[in-house]
Amino acid sequence: MERSKKLKNEIGLITQSLGSLEFQINMIQQNLEYTFQSKKDLSPEVLQTLYNETRELKVDLEKTFNDLVIFNDSLVKNKVKYYESVLKTKSNEFKEIQEYKKSLKKEYKSLASSIEEYDFDNADELYNNLVQEQARLLELQSLQLELKNLNTSKESNLNDIADLETTLNFNPKEADDNLDIFNKYFQKNTKDVLKNEYHLGYNTSINDFPLSLFATDESISIGTKKGLISVFDISYLQYAKETNKQVPYFIVYDVIETIENDILTRLFHLVKTMNCQYIVAVLNEKIKDIDVISENDKILTLSKENKLFMI
């Protein structure tokens, strides 16, 4: 009887260990799947977009895009290698313990069958109660392990973000300061030219593009939209001048006839206040009544008789 009780207790403990190992194996497999999915989500196109956006913020990048791709691939490969190694170890351990449990159960059945008048009903009830308690204990251990894994995953993600910011030489505070400088010009210019104040800001949703245009009046016509694009570019030149960015100080546009006349007039007035070139191809009828434009501003005039390249 004593040996039978020891065997039953040992089988119960082994069952608990197997349950814990099975949970760990499932968590490792989930982490592997998450890592592979993360690699798919963080595709070269997403990395290229992130890299380009960082460059558009005029952050001085010490690393090339290929460096970023290699760095990201290295992170993923190291994670996969680690998880696969741990998964192999845990799986082998699970198989060994499972085989040992089978041998104990075989011994237990052999011993139990030789005991006369043994109260198996009571033994089964006790065993079932033990299994229930062990299940509760395993659930608590599983929750504890899951919490530990979540904290580890959080720490790993924070480290990845920090490494990525270091690779890109990205300074969030500097980016916010630059955005404030740009909006200083952009808000004033849109209010003066479009009579509707716009500003560039961050989206709160992680599923949307990081930046958006916000306005006091969200409605916008085609003509206003083209005027808004022009004001955006002019504001950027003003921002570049204040922050000593090395950029070409000229803007080139084609087909501005859809811009409303009053907006176009105020736009030309704004350009006149800047030390830059505003190069456009436009019909003479569109600008002939705009007083701010002189004949000296018309660099090239074409007609049916005076065609470009005589074509």
XYZ file of C-alpha atoms in Angstrom, residues 12-117:
106
model
C 0.413 13.215 -9.911
C 3.533 15.375 -9.614
C 4.755 14.227 -13.004
C 1.334 15.046 -14.503
C 1.672 18.541 -13.073
C 5.172 18.896 -14.545
C 3.939 17.714 -17.931
C 1.128 20.270 -17.853
C 3.576 23.039 -17.014
C 5.941 21.926 -19.793
C 3.090 21.729 -22.287
C 2.084 25.289 -21.430
C 5.666 26.495 -21.847
C 5.922 24.743 -25.226
C 2.679 26.395 -26.366
C 3.932 29.811 -25.269
C 7.239 29.307 -27.113
C 5.357 28.262 -30.262
C 3.157 31.351 -29.968
C 6.256 33.536 -29.604
C 7.735 31.903 -32.710
C 4.543 32.559 -34.662
C 4.463 36.141 -33.370
C 8.088 36.646 -34.422
C 7.427 35.328 -37.938
C 4.277 37.474 -38.210
C 6.181 40.520 -36.963
C 8.767 39.926 -39.670
C 5.974 39.837 -42.278
C 4.363 42.980 -40.839
C 7.696 44.778 -40.724
C 8.335 44.144 -44.417
C 11.037 45.953 -46.445
C 8.291 48.255 -47.708
C 7.321 49.202 -44.114
C 10.974 49.670 -43.183
C 11.516 51.773 -46.322
C 8.496 53.927 -45.388
C 9.794 54.352 -41.833
C 13.261 55.202 -43.133
C 11.902 57.698 -45.676
C 9.665 59.373 -43.090
C 12.646 59.778 -40.793
C 14.648 61.313 -43.604
C 11.734 63.644 -44.395
C 11.963 64.894 -40.813
C 15.510 65.909 -41.801
C 17.083 63.678 -39.155
C 20.783 63.116 -39.820
C 20.969 59.378 -40.468
C 24.291 57.731 -39.865
C 23.028 54.402 -41.184
C 21.795 53.431 -44.633
C 18.516 51.709 -45.350
C 20.407 48.449 -45.945
C 21.923 48.791 -42.454
C 18.403 49.073 -41.050
C 17.217 45.986 -42.972
C 20.266 43.965 -41.869
C 19.776 45.054 -38.266
C 16.086 44.071 -38.297
C 16.815 40.692 -39.947
C 19.506 40.013 -37.336
C 17.049 40.693 -34.497
C 14.463 38.330 -36.006
C 17.019 35.562 -36.706
C 18.406 35.729 -33.159
C 14.905 35.496 -31.710
C 13.962 32.563 -33.937
C 17.222 30.759 -33.139
C 16.683 31.219 -29.401
C 13.028 30.132 -29.438
C 13.764 27.072 -31.609
C 16.588 26.025 -29.289
C 14.399 26.351 -26.182
C 11.498 24.608 -27.949
C 13.713 21.633 -28.843
C 14.980 21.335 -25.272
C 11.497 21.556 -23.742
C 10.033 19.087 -26.265
C 12.734 16.516 -25.516
C 12.210 17.012 -21.786
C 8.453 16.550 -22.261
C 8.959 13.258 -24.146
C 11.358 11.893 -21.500
C 9.026 12.719 -18.607
C 6.062 11.290 -20.523
C 7.890 7.999 -21.025
C 8.811 7.922 -17.354
C 5.170 8.503 -16.412
C 4.120 5.551 -18.579
C 6.569 3.266 -16.764
C 5.271 4.425 -13.353
C 1.644 3.892 -14.360
C 2.517 0.416 -15.578
C 4.149 -0.379 -12.245
C 1.234 1.134 -10.361
C -1.338 -0.958 -12.226
C 0.692 -4.098 -11.659
C 0.989 -3.370 -7.938
C -2.664 -2.420 -7.542
C -3.903 -5.584 -9.226
C -2.044 -7.692 -6.622
C -3.644 -5.973 -3.627
C -6.724 -7.785 -2.390
C -9.797 -5.896 -1.173
